[in-house]
CSV table of C-alpha atoms in Angstrom, one decimal:
chain,number,residue,atom,x,y,z
A,3,MET,CA,-29.5,8.4,-22.5
A,4,SER,CA,-32.3,10.3,-20.2
A,5,SER,CA,-31.7,13.8,-19.6
A,6,PHE,CA,-30.5,13.6,-16.2
A,7,HIS,CA,-28.0,11.2,-17.0
A,8,ARG,CA,-26.5,13.7,-19.7
A,9,VAL,CA,-26.9,16.8,-17.0
A,10,VAL,CA,-24.5,13.7,-15.1
A,11,VAL,CA,-22.1,13.1,-17.5
A,12,ALA,CA,-21.7,17.2,-19.1
A,13,ALA,CA,-21.1,18.0,-15.7
A,14,ALA,CA,-18.6,15.6,-14.9
A,15,VAL,CA,-15.8,16.4,-18.0
A,16,ALA,CA,-16.6,19.7,-16.8
A,17,GLY,CA,-16.0,19.3,-13.5
A,18,GLY,CA,-13.5,16.1,-13.4
A,19,PHE,CA,-15.1,14.6,-10.6
A,20,THR,CA,-12.0,12.4,-9.3
A,21,ALA,CA,-15.0,10.4,-7.0
A,22,PHE,CA,-18.7,10.5,-5.6
A,23,GLY,CA,-18.9,12.9,-2.8
A,24,ASN,CA,-15.7,13.8,-0.6
A,25,ALA,CA,-13.2,10.8,-0.9
A,26,ALA,CA,-10.7,11.0,-4.1
A,27,ILE,CA,-8.4,9.6,-5.5
A,28,VAL,CA,-5.2,11.2,-4.7
A,29,LYS,CA,-1.7,9.0,-6.3
A,30,VAL,CA,-2.2,5.1,-6.9
A,31,LEU,CA,1.4,3.5,-7.5
A,32,ASN,CA,2.6,-0.5,-8.7
A,33,LEU,CA,4.6,-1.5,-6.1
A,34,ASP,CA,8.2,-3.2,-7.0
A,35,ASN,CA,11.1,-4.9,-4.8
A,36,HIS,CA,13.1,-2.6,-3.4
A,37,PRO,CA,17.1,-3.5,-5.0
A,38,ASP,CA,18.8,-2.7,-1.5
A,39,GLY,CA,17.4,-5.0,1.0
A,40,SER,CA,20.1,-5.9,4.2
A,41,VAL,CA,18.9,-9.4,4.0
A,42,SER,CA,19.0,-9.8,-0.8
A,43,PRO,CA,19.2,-12.1,-2.6
A,44,PRO,CA,16.3,-12.8,-3.2
A,45,PRO,CA,15.5,-8.4,-3.9
A,46,TYR,CA,11.7,-7.7,-1.7
A,47,GLY,CA,9.5,-5.5,-0.5
A,48,LEU,CA,8.3,-7.5,3.4
A,49,ARG,CA,11.0,-7.5,6.1
A,50,LEU,CA,9.1,-10.8,8.8
A,51,ASP,CA,12.1,-12.5,10.7
A,52,ASN,CA,10.4,-14.5,13.5
A,53,VAL,CA,6.9,-13.8,12.7
A,54,LEU,CA,6.7,-17.0,11.2
A,55,GLU,CA,8.8,-19.5,12.7
A,56,PRO,CA,12.6,-18.1,13.8
A,57,GLY,CA,14.8,-16.9,11.6
A,58,VAL,CA,14.8,-14.3,8.8
A,59,ALA,CA,12.1,-14.3,6.7
A,60,THR,CA,11.2,-12.3,3.3
A,61,PHE,CA,8.9,-11.6,0.7
A,62,GLU,CA,9.4,-10.7,-2.7
A,63,ILE,CA,5.8,-8.4,-4.4
A,64,GLN,CA,4.3,-9.9,-7.0
A,65,SER,CA,2.0,-7.1,-7.8
A,66,GLY,CA,0.1,-5.0,-6.1
A,67,THR,CA,-0.3,-1.3,-5.7
A,68,LEU,CA,0.0,1.4,-3.0
A,69,THR,CA,-3.0,4.2,-3.3
A,70,VAL,CA,-3.5,7.2,-1.4
A,71,GLU,CA,-6.9,9.5,-0.8
A,72,ASP,CA,-8.1,12.4,0.8
A,73,ASN,CA,-11.5,12.3,1.8
A,74,ALA,CA,-13.0,15.7,2.9
A,75,GLY,CA,-9.0,15.5,4.7
A,76,ASP,CA,-8.4,12.7,5.9
A,77,LEU,CA,-6.2,11.0,4.9
A,78,SER,CA,-5.1,7.0,3.9
A,79,ILE,CA,-3.2,5.3,2.1
A,80,VAL,CA,-4.4,1.1,1.6
A,81,ILE,CA,-1.3,-1.3,-0.2
A,82,ASP,CA,-2.8,-4.0,-1.3
A,83,VAL,CA,-0.7,-6.4,-2.5
A,84,ARG,CA,0.6,-10.3,-3.0
A,85,LEU,CA,3.8,-11.9,-1.8
A,86,PHE,CA,6.1,-14.8,-2.5
A,87,GLY,CA,8.3,-15.4,0.6
A,88,GLY,CA,9.3,-17.2,3.1
A,89,THR,CA,12.3,-18.1,5.6
A,90,LEU,CA,15.5,-17.1,3.8
A,91,ASP,CA,17.3,-21.0,3.1
A,92,GLY,CA,21.3,-19.2,2.8
A,93,ASN,CA,21.3,-19.5,-1.0
A,94,GLY,CA,19.1,-17.4,-2.7
A,95,GLY,CA,16.1,-18.7,-1.9
A,96,TYR,CA,13.6,-20.2,1.0
A,97,THR,CA,13.1,-23.2,3.5
A,98,ASN,CA,8.9,-23.0,2.8
A,99,GLY,CA,8.1,-20.9,0.5
A,100,ALA,CA,4.4,-20.1,-0.5
A,101,PHE,CA,1.9,-17.2,-1.8
A,102,TYR,CA,0.7,-14.3,0.6
A,103,ASP,CA,-2.0,-12.0,0.3
A,104,ILE,CA,-1.9,-8.5,2.4
A,105,VAL,CA,-4.7,-5.8,2.6
A,106,TYR,CA,-2.9,-3.0,4.8
A,107,SER,CA,-4.5,0.3,5.8
A,108,TYR,CA,-3.0,3.3,7.5
A,109,THR,CA,-6.7,5.8,8.6
A,110,GLU,CA,-5.0,7.0,11.6
A,111,GLY,CA,-2.4,10.1,11.4
A,112,VAL,CA,-1.9,10.1,7.3
A,113,GLU,CA,0.1,13.5,7.0
A,114,ALA,CA,0.8,15.2,4.0
A,115,THR,CA,5.7,15.9,3.5
A,116,ALA,CA,7.4,18.0,1.2
A,117,THR,CA,7.8,14.3,-1.2
A,118,GLY,CA,4.6,12.9,-0.6
A,119,TRP,CA,2.7,11.0,3.2
A,120,ARG,CA,3.2,9.2,5.8
A,121,VAL,CA,2.4,8.2,8.5
A,122,VAL,CA,2.3,9.2,11.9
A,123,GLY,CA,1.7,7.5,15.7
A,124,GLU,CA,0.5,3.8,16.5
A,125,HIS,CA,-2.6,3.7,16.1
A,126,ALA,CA,-5.3,0.8,16.1
A,127,VAL,CA,-7.2,0.1,13.5
A,128,ASN,CA,-3.5,0.6,10.8
A,129,GLY,CA,-3.3,-2.7,9.5
A,130,GLY,CA,-3.6,-5.5,7.9
A,131,THR,CA,-3.8,-9.3,7.7
A,132,LEU,CA,-0.7,-11.9,6.2
A,133,ILE,CA,-2.5,-14.6,4.9
A,134,GLU,CA,-1.3,-17.9,3.2
A,135,ASP,CA,-2.9,-19.2,-0.2
A,136,GLY,CA,-2.5,-22.0,-0.3
A,137,GLY,CA,-0.7,-24.4,3.1
A,138,ASP,CA,-2.4,-24.1,6.1
A,139,ASN,CA,-3.4,-21.4,5.3
A,140,THR,CA,-1.7,-19.3,7.9
A,141,GLN,CA,-2.6,-15.1,9.1
A,142,VAL,CA,-1.0,-12.9,11.0
A,143,VAL,CA,-2.3,-10.3,11.8
A,144,LEU,CA,0.0,-6.7,10.9
A,145,GLY,CA,-0.1,-3.6,13.6
A,146,SER,CA,1.9,-0.4,13.0
A,147,LYS,CA,5.1,0.4,14.9
A,148,ALA,CA,6.7,3.9,15.2
A,149,ALA,CA,10.3,4.8,14.7
A,150,ASN,CA,10.3,8.2,16.6
A,151,GLY,CA,7.3,8.8,15.4
A,152,VAL,CA,7.0,7.7,12.1
A,153,VAL,CA,5.3,4.5,11.9
A,154,PHE,CA,5.9,4.5,7.3
A,155,TYR,CA,6.5,7.1,4.8
A,156,ILE,CA,5.7,6.9,1.2
A,157,GLN,CA,8.1,9.2,-0.7
A,158,ALA,CA,9.4,10.6,-3.9
A,159,ASP,CA,12.9,10.9,-2.7
A,160,GLY,CA,14.5,7.9,-3.7
A,161,HIS,CA,15.0,6.2,-0.6
A,162,ARG,CA,18.0,3.4,-0.4
A,163,LEU,CA,18.7,4.5,-4.4
A,164,SER,CA,21.8,5.2,-4.6
A,165,GLY,CA,21.9,9.1,-7.2
A,166,ASP,CA,18.0,8.7,-7.1
A,167,ASN,CA,16.0,10.9,-5.2
A,168,THR,CA,12.8,11.1,-7.3
A,169,THR,CA,11.7,7.4,-7.2
A,170,TRP,CA,8.5,6.2,-5.2
A,171,VAL,CA,10.4,4.6,-1.6
A,172,GLY,CA,8.3,3.1,1.3
A,173,ARG,CA,9.0,1.9,4.0
A,174,GLY,CA,8.1,1.1,6.8
A,175,TRP,CA,8.1,-0.9,10.6
A,176,VAL,CA,5.5,-3.7,11.2
A,177,THR,CA,4.9,-5.3,14.3
A,178,PRO,CA,4.3,-8.7,16.0
A,179,PRO,CA,8.2,-7.2,17.3
A,180,ALA,CA,10.7,-9.7,16.9
A,181,ALA,CA,13.8,-10.5,17.3
A,182,GLY,CA,15.0,-9.2,13.7
A,183,PHE,CA,13.2,-7.2,12.0
A,184,GLN,CA,9.9,-6.5,11.0
A,185,ASP,CA,9.5,-3.7,7.9
A,186,TRP,CA,7.9,-2.5,4.5
A,187,LEU,CA,11.2,-1.7,2.4
A,188,PHE,CA,10.0,-1.4,-1.8
A,189,THR,CA,9.8,1.4,-4.8
A,190,GLY,CA,6.6,2.5,-6.9
A,191,VAL,CA,5.7,3.9,-10.1
A,192,ASP,CA,3.0,6.7,-10.5
A,193,THR,CA,0.3,5.6,-13.0
A,194,GLY,CA,-1.1,8.6,-13.2
A,195,ILE,CA,-5.1,7.5,-12.2
A,196,PRO,CA,-6.6,9.4,-11.6
A,197,THR,CA,-6.7,11.1,-14.9
A,198,PRO,CA,-9.2,13.9,-15.5
A,199,GLY,CA,-10.8,10.6,-18.4
A,200,SER,CA,-10.7,8.3,-15.4
A,201,ALA,CA,-12.0,10.8,-12.9
A,202,ALA,CA,-14.5,12.0,-14.6
A,203,LEU,CA,-15.5,8.4,-15.5
A,204,ILE,CA,-15.7,7.8,-11.3
A,205,GLY,CA,-17.8,11.0,-10.9
A,206,VAL,CA,-20.5,9.7,-13.6
A,207,ALA,CA,-20.9,6.4,-11.2
A,208,GLY,CA,-21.0,7.3,-7.6
A,209,LEU,CA,-23.7,10.0,-9.3
A,210,VAL,CA,-26.2,7.6,-10.9
A,211,ALA,CA,-26.0,4.8,-8.7
A,212,VAL,CA,-27.3,7.2,-6.3
A,213,ARG,CA,-30.2,8.0,-9.1
A,214,ARG,CA,-31.1,4.4,-9.8
A,215,LYS,CA,-31.4,4.1,-5.5
A,216,ARG,CA,-33.1,7.3,-5.3
A,217,GLY,CA,-35.8,6.2,-8.5
């Protein structure tokens, strides 16, 4: 190990970097379906009535995360999930079930609340694309839609969980608007990231990368 690398490692461990430069990962949640969806079963984390085709449509979260990042005071939220779902068949299943992926980002209007974060205002840069995995590779661009000025919440408040006021719950509204409902509703479990150890490694990786580019 070079003398430069030894200095970087020592500084990272002592300082507890959360990221290189001003960007820092603040929170990472593993996501799951909310148990109190109004048209369950099956449970779901995203509802898109009449968007893919006429009818009530829900999508189960198979896996994924929500990440909150702070870049020198500019907060952002990224939802990165794999889904399975489609139009409900009325018997607890789907008429056209398929896998989908989406990375949905809020980069404008994010602000802290007493128990988490919210996104205020409809900003054109906020959104993502729902992409079918296989089939006809359907793609739907989703934006954000405000209710009383707020488009999304992620808070440790147990929203719609009876007797629970601490579980992380994400909820918010998306476009394109259609009859029925188009919204997020999911729960989250804190991963504990970043931990002091992982934060230091992120810092080291960033500094070493810059050193290599300059060297």
